[in-house]
PDB file of C-alpha atoms in Angstrom:
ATOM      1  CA  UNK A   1       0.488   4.755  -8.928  1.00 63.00           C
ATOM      2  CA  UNK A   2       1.232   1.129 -10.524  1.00 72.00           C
ATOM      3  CA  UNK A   3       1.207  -1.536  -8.020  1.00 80.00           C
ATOM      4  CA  UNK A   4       4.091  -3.976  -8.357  1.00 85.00           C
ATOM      5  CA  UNK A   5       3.114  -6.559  -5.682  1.00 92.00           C
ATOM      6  CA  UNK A   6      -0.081  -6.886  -4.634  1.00 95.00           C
ATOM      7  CA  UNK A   7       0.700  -9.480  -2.077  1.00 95.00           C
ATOM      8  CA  UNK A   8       3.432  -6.391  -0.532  1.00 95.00           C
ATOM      9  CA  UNK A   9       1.114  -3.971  -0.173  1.00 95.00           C
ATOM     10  CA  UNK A  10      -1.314  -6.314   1.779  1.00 96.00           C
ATOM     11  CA  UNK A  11       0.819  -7.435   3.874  1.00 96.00           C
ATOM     12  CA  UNK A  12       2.487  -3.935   4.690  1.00 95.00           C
ATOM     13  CA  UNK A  13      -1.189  -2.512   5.069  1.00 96.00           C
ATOM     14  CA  UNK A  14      -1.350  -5.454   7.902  1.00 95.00           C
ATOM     15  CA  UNK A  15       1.815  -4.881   9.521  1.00 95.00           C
ATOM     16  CA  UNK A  16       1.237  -1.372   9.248  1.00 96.00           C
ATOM     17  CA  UNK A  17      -2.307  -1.890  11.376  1.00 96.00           C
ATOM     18  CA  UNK A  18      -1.028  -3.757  13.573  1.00 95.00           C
ATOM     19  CA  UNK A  19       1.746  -1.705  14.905  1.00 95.00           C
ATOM     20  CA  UNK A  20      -0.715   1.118  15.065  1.00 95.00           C
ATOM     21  CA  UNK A  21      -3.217  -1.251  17.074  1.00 94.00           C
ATOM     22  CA  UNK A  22      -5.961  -1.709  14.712  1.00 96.00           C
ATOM     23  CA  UNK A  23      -8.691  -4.551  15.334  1.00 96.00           C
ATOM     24  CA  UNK A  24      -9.502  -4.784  11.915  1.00 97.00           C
ATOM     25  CA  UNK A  25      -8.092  -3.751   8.543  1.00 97.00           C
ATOM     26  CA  UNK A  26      -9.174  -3.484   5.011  1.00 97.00           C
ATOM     27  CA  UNK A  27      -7.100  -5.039   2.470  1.00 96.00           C
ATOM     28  CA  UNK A  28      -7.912  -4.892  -1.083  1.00 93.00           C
ATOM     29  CA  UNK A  29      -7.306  -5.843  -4.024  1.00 93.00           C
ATOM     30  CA  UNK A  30      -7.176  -9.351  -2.990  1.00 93.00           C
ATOM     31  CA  UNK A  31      -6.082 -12.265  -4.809  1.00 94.00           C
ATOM     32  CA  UNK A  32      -5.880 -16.336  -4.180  1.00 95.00           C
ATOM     33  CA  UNK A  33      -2.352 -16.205  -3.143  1.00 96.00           C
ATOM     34  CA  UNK A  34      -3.481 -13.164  -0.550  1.00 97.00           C
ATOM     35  CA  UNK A  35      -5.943 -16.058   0.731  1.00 97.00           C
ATOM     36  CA  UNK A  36      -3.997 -18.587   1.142  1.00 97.00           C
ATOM     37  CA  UNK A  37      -1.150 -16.464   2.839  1.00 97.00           C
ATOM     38  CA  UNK A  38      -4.036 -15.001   5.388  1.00 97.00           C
ATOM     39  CA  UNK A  39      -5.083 -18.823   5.512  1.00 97.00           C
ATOM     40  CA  UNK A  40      -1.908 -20.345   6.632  1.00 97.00           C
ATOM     41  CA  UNK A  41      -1.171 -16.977   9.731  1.00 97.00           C
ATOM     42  CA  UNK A  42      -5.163 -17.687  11.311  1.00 97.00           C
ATOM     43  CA  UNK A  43      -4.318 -21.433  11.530  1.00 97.00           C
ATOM     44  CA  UNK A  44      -0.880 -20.490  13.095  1.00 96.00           C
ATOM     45  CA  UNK A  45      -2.813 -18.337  15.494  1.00 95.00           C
ATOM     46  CA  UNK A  46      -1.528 -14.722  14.137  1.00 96.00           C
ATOM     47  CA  UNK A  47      -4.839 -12.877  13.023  1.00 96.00           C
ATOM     48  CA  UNK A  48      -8.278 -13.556  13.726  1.00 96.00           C
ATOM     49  CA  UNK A  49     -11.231 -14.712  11.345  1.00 97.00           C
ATOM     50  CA  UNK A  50     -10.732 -12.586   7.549  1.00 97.00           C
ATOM     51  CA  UNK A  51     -13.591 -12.311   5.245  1.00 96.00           C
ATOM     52  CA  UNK A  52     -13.887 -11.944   1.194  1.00 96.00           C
ATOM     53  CA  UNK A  53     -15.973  -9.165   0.084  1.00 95.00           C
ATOM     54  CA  UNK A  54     -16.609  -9.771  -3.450  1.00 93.00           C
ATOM     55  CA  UNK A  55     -17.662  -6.353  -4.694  1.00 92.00           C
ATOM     56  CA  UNK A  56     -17.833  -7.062  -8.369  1.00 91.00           C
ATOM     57  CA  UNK A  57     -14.287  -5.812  -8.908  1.00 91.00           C
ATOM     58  CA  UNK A  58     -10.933  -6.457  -7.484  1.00 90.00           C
ATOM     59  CA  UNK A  59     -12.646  -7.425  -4.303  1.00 93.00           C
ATOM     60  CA  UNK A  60     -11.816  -6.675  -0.759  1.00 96.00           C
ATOM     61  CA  UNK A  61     -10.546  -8.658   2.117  1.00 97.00           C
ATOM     62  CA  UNK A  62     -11.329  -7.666   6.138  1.00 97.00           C
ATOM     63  CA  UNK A  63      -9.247  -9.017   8.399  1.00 97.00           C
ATOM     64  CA  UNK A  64      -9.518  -9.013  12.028  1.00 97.00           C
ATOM     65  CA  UNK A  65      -5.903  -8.823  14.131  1.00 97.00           C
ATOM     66  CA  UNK A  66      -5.745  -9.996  17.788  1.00 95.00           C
ATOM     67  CA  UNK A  67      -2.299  -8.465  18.019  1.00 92.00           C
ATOM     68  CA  UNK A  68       0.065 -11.271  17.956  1.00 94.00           C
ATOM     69  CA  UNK A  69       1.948 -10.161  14.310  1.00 94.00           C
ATOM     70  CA  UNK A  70       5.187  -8.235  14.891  1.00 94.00           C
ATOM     71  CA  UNK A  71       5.891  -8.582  11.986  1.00 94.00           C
ATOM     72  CA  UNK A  72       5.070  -9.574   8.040  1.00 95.00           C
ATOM     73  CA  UNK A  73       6.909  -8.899   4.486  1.00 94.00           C
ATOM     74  CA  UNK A  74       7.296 -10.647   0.813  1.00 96.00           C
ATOM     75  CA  UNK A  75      10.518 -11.851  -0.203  1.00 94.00           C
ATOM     76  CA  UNK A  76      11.392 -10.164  -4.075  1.00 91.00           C
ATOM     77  CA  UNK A  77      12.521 -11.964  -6.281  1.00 94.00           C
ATOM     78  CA  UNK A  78      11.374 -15.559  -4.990  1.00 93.00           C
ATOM     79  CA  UNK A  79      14.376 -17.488  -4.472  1.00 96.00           C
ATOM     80  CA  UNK A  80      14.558 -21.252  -4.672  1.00 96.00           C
ATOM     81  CA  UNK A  81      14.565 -23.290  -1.410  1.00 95.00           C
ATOM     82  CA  UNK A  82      15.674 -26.809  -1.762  1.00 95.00           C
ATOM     83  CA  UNK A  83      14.601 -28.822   0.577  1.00 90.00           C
ATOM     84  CA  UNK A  84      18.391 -28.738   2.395  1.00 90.00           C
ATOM     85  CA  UNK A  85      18.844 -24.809   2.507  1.00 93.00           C
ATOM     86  CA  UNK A  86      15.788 -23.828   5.028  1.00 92.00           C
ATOM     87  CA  UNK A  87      17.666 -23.558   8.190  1.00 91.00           C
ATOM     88  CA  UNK A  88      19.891 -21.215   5.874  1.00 94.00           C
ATOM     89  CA  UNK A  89      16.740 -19.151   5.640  1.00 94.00           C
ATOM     90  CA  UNK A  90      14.799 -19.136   8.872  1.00 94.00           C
ATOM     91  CA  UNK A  91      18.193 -17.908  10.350  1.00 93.00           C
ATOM     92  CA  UNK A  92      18.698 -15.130   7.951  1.00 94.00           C
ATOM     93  CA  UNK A  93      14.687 -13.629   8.357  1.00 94.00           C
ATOM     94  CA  UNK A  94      13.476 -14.870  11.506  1.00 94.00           C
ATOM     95  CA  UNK A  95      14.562 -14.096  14.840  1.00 93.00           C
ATOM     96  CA  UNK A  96      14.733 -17.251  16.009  1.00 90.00           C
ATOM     97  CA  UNK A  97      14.266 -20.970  14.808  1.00 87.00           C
ATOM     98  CA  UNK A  98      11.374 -21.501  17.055  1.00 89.00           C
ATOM     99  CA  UNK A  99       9.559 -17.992  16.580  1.00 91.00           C
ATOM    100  CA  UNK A 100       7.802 -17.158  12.879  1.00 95.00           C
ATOM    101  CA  UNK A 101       7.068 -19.045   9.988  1.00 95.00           C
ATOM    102  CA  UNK A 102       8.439 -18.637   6.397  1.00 96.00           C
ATOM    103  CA  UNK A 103       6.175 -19.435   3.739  1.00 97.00           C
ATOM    104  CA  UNK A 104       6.508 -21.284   0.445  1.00 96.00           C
ATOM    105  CA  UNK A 105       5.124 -21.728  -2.554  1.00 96.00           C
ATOM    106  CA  UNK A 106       5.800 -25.172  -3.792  1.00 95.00           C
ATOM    107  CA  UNK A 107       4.359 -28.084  -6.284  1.00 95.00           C
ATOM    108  CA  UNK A 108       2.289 -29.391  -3.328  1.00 94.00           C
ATOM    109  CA  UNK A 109       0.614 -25.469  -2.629  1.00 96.00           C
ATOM    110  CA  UNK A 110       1.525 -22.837  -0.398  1.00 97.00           C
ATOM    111  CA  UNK A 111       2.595 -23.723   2.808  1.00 97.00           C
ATOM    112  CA  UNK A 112       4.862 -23.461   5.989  1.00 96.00           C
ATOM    113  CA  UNK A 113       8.595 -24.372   6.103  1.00 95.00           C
ATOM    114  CA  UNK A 114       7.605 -26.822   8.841  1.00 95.00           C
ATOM    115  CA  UNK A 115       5.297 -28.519   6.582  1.00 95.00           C
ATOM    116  CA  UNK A 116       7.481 -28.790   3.145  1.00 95.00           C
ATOM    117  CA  UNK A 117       9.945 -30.455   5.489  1.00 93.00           C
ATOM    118  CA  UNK A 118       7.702 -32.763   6.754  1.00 95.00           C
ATOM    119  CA  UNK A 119       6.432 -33.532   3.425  1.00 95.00           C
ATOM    120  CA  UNK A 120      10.231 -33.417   2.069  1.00 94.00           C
ATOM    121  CA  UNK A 121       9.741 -30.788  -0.836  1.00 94.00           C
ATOM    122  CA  UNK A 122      11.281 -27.547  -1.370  1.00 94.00           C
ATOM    123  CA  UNK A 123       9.965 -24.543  -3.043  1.00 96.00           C
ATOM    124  CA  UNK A 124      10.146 -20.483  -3.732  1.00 97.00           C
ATOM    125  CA  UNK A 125       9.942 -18.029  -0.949  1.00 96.00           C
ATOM    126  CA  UNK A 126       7.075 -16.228  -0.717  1.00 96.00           C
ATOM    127  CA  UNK A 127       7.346 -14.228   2.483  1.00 96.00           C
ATOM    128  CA  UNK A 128       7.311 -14.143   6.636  1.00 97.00           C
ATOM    129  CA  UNK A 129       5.633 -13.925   9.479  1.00 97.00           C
ATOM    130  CA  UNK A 130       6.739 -13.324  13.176  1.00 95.00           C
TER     131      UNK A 130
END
């Protein structure tokens, strides 16, 4: 079977693991945007420590969960943000302003909603977290 995203499969395969209670999970094939992704949820305290496992091919990525992720997905097609519009979209895919993050992909790099507002850029959506 042809994979379309590879970035929504991983993060099914972690939501998936999670809601079954899995401590760890293997993702695979990983990519930089998968890093960066994993990256930005352990510094916002929603999995544990991940690890790259080059194995000469695709490569592999182990994550460990700690049970905090309710829930994770890619937005397809990745629509423009502007910098005014991201209260339009943290109330349309989170469940609350306070709770989950939205990620970006903008000029600056991948990062938060919180952060391209405090660094005043806008970008395309990438996916959630909550």
């Amino acid at each position: 079977m042809v994979r379309m995203s590879v970035l929504a499969d991983a993060l099914k395969t972690l939501s998936n693991a999670e809601k079954r209670g899995r401590r760890q999970v293997l993702l695979r094939p990983s990519s930089r945007v998968i890093l960066k992704f994993l990256s930005i949820l352990q510094t916002n305290g929603y999995i544990g420590e991940f690890e790259l496992i080059d194995d000469h091919r695709s490569g592999k990525i182990v994550v460990n969960l700690i049970g905090r992720l309710n829930k994770t997905g890619v937005i397809s097609p990745r629509f423009d943000v502007p910098l005014g519009s991201v209260e339009k979209w943290v109330g349309q895919l989170l469940p609350s302003r306070h709770a989950g993050l939205l990620i970006l992909t903008t000029s600056a790099g991948i990062m938060t909603h919180e952060e391209a507002r405090r660094r005043g850029t806008g970008g395309k959506l990438l996916g959630f977290a909550y």
